[in-house]
Coordinates of N, CA and C in Angstrom, one line a residue:
X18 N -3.5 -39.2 42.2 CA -4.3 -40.0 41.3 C -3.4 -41.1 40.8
X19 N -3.6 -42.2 40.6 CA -3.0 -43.5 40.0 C -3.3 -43.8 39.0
X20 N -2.7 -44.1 38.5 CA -2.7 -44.5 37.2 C -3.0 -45.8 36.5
X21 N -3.5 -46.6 35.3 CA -3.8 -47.7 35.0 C -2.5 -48.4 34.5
X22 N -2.4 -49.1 34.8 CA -1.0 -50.1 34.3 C -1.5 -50.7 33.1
X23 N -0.3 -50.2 31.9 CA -1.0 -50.7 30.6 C -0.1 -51.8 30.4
X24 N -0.6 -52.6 29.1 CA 0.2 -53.9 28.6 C 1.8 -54.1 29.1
X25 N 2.3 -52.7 28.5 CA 4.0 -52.6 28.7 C 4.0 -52.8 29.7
X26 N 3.6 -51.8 30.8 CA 4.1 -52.0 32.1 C 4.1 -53.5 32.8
X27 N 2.8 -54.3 32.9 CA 3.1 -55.8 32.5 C 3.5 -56.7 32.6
X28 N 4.1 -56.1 30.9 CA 5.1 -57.1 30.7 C 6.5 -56.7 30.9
X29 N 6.6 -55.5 31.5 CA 7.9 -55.3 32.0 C 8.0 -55.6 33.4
X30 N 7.0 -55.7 34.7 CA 7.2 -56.3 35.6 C 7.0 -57.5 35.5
X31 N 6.4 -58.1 34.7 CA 6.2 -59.9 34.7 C 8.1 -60.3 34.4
X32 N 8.8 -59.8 33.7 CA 9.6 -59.9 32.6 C 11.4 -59.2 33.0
X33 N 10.7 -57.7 33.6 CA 11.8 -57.1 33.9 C 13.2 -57.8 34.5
X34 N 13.1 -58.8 35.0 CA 14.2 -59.3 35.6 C 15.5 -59.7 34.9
X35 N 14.5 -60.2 34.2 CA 15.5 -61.2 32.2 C 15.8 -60.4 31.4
X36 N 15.7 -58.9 31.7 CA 15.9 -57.8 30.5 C 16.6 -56.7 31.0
X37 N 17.8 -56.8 30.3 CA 19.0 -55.6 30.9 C 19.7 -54.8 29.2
X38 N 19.3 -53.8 28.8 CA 19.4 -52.9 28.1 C 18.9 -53.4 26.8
X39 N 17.5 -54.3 27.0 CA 17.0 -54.7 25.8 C 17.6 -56.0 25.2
X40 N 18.0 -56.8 26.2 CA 19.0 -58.3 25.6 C 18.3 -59.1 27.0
X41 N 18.4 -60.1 26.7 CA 18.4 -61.5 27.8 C 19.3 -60.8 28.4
X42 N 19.0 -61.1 30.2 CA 20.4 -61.2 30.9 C 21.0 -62.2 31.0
X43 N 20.0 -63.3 30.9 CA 20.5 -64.3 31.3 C 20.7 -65.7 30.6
X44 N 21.6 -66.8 30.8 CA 21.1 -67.4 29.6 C 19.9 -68.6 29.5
X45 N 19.4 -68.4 28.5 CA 18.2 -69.5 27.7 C 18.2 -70.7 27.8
X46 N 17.6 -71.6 28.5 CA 17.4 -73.2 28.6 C 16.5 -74.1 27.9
X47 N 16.6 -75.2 27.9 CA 15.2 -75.9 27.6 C 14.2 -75.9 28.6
X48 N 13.1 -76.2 29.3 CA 12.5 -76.2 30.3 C 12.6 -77.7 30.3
X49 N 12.7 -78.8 29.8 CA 12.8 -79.7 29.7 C 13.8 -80.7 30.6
X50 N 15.0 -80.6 29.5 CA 16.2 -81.0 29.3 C 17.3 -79.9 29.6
X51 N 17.3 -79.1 30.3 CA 18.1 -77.8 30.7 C 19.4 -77.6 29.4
X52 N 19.1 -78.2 28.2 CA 19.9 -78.0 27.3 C 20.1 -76.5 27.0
X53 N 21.3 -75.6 26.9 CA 21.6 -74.6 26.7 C 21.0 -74.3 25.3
X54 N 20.1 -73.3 25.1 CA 19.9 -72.6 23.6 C 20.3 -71.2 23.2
X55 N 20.6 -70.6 24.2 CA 21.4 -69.2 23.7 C 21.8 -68.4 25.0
X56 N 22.9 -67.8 24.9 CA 23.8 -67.2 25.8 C 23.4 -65.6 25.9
X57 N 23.9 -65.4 27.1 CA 23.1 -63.8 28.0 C 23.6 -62.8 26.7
X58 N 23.0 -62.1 26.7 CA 23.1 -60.5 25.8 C 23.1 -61.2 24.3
X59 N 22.6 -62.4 24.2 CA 22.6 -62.5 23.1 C 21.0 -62.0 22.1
X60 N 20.0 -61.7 22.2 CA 18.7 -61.5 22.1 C 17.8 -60.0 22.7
X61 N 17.2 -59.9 21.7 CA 16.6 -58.5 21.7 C 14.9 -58.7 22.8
X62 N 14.5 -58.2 23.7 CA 13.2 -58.6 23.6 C 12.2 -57.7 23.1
X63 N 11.0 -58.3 22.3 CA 10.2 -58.3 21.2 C 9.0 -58.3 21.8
X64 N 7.9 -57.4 22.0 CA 6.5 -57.7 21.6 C 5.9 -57.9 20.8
X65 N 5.3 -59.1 20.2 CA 4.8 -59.5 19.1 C 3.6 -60.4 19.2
X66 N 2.5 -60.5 18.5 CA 1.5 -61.6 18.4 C 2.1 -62.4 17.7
X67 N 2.0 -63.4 18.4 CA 2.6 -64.9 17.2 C 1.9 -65.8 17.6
X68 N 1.5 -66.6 16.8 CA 0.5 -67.8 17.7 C 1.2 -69.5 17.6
X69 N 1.9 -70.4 18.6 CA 2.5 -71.4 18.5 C 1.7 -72.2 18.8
X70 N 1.4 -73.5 18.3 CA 0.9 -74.9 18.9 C 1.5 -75.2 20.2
X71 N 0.2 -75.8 21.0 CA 0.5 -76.3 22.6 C 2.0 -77.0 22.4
X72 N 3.0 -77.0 23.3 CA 4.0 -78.0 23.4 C 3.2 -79.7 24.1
X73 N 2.0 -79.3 24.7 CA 2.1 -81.2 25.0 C 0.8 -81.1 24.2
X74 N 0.4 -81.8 23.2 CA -0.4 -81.9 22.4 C -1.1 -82.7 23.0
X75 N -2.6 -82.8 22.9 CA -3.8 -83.5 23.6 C -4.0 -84.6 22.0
X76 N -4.4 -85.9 22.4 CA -4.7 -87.1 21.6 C -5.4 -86.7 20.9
X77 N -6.5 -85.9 21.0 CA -7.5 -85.5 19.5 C -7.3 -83.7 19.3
X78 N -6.2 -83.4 19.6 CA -5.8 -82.1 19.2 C -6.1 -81.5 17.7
X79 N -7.0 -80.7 17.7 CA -7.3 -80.2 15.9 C -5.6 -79.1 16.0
X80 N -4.9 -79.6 14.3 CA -3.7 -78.4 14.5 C -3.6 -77.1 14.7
X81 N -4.9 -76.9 14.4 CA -4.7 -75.1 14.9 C -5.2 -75.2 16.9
X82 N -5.0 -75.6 17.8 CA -5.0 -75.8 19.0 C -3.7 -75.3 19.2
X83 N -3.3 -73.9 20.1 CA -2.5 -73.4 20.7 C -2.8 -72.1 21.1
X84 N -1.7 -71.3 21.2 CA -2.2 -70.2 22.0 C -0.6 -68.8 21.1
X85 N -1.9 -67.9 21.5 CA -1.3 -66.0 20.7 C -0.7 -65.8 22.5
X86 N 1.1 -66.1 22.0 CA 1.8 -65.4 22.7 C 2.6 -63.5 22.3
X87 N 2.7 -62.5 23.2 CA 3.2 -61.6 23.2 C 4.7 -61.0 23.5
X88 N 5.1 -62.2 24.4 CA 6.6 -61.7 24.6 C 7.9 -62.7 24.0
X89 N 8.9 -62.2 23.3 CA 9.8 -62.7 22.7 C 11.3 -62.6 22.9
X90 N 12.1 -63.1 22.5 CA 13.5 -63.0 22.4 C 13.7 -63.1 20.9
X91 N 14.4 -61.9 20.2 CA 14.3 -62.0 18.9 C 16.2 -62.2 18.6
X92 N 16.2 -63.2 17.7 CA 17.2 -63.1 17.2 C 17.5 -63.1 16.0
X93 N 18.4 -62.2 15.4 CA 18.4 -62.0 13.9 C 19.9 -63.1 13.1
X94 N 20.1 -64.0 13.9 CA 21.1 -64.5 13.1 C 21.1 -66.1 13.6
X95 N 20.6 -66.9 12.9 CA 20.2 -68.3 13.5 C 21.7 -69.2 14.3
X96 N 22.8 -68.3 13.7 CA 24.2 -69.4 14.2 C 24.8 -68.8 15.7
X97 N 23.5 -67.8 15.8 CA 24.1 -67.1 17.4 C 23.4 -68.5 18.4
X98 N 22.6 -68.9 18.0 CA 22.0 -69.7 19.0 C 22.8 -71.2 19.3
X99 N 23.2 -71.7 20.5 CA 24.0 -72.6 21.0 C 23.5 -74.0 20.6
X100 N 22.3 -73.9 20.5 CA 21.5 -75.7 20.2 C 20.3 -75.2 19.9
X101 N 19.9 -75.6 18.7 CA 18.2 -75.0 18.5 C 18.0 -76.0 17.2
X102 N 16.2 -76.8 17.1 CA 16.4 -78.0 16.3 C 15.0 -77.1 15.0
X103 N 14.5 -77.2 14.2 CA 13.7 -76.7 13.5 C 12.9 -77.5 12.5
X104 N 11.5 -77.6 12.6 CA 10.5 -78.0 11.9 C 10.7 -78.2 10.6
X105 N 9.7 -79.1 10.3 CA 9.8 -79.1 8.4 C 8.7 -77.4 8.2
X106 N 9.2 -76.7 7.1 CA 8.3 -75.8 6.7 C 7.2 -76.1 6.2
X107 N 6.8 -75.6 6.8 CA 4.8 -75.6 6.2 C 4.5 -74.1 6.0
X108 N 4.1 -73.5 5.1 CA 3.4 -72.5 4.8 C 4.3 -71.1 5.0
X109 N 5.8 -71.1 4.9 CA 7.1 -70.7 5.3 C 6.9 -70.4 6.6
X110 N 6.4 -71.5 7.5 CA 6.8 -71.4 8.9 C 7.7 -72.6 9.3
X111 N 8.7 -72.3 10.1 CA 9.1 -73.4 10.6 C 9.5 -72.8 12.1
X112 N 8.8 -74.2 12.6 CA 8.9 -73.9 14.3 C 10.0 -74.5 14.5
X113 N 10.3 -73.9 16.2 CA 11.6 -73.9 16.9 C 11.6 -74.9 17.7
X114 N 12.5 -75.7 17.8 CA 12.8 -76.7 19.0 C 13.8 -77.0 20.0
X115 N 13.7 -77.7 21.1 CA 15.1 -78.1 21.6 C 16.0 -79.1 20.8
X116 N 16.7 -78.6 20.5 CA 18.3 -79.4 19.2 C 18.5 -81.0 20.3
X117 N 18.4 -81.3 21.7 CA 18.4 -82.1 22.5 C 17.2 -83.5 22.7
X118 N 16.0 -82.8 22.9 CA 14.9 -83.8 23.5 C 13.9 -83.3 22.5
X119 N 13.8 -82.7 21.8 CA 13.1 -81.9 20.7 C 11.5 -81.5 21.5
X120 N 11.7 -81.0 22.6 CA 10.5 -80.4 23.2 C 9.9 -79.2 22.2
X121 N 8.8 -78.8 22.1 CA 8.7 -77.1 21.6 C 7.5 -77.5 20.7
X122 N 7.0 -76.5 20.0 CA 7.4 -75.6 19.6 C 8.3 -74.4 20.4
X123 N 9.2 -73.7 20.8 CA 9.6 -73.1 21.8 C 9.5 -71.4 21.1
X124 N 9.7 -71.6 19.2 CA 9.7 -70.3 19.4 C 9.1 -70.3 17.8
X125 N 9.0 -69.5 16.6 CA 8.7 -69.6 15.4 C 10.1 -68.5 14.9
X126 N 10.3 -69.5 13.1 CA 10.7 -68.5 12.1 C 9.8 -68.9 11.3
X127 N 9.4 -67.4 10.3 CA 9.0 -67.4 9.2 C 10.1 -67.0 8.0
X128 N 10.2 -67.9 7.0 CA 11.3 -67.6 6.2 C 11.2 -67.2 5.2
X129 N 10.1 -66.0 5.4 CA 10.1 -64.9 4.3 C 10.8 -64.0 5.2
X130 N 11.4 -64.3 6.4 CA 11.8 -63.0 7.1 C 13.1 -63.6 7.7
X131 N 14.2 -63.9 6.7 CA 15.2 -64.2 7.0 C 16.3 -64.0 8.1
X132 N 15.9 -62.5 8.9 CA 16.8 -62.4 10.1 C 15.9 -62.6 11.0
X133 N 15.0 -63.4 11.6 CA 14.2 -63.0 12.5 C 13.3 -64.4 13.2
X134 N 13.9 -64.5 14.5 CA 14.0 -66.1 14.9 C 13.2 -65.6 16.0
X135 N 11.8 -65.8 16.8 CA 11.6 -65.6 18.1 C 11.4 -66.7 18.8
X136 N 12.0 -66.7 19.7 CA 11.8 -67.3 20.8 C 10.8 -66.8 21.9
X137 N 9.8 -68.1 22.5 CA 8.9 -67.3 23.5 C 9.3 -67.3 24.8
X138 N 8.9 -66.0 25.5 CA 10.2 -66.1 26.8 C 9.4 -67.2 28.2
X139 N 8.0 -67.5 27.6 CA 6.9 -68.2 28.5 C 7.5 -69.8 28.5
X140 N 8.0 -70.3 27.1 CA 8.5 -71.5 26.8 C 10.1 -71.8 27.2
X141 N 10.7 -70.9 27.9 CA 12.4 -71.2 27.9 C 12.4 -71.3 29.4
X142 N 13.8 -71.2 30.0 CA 13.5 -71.4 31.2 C 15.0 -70.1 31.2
X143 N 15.6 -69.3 32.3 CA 16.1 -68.3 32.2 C 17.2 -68.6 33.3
X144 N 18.3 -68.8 33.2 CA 19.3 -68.7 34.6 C 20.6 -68.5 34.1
X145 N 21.6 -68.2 35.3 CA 23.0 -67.5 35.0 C 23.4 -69.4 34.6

């Protein structure tokens, strides 16, 4: 009998490749500007609903236009990250950017939640 493949499973084959004992294997890019933003084993991966704004915003874009991502790179200490640029806060959100070409939103902090930076693994680009 076979079984139904639930969410985890997933997102552990969509994913599995970039995830070696619960850390990036590999390191974090811009998709952009291939600017470096964080280094292998540096990041936890995270299931989470978080909802980011489109990165190419459409001319009459209303601001809530974006999309409820679920997979993450969570990092609890913002000075681990190699180049990372950050939003004005609005509503103790401040979104994540490339520190380079300032592409993104790439990932969200909320700063009532002081150790906890995600990055979305859909928005980065992943190589040694």
């Amino acid at each position: 009998m076979m079984s139904e493949a639930t969410a985890d499973d997933v997102s552990q084959n969509k994913f599995g490749g970039m995830v070696v004992g619960g850390k990036n294997k590999t390191k974090i890019y811009c998709q952009r500007c291939s600017s470096l933003i964080l280094l292998s084993q540096k990041a936890s991966k995270k299931e989470k609903e978080l909802f980011l704004p489109h990165m190419k915003k459409k001319p009459n874009a209303a601001p809530e236009d974006g999309e409820t991502l679920n997979d993450f790179w969570l990092v609890e200490d913002m000075f681990t990250f190699e180049n990372l640029g950050f939003t004005n806060t609005v509503d103790n959100i401040k979104y994540l950017i490339c520190a380079d070409c300032e592409v993104g939103p790439i990932g969200v902090h909320d700063t009532r939640q002081n150790k906890q930076f995600y990055i979305a693994l859909d928005r980065v680009r992943h190589a040694d």
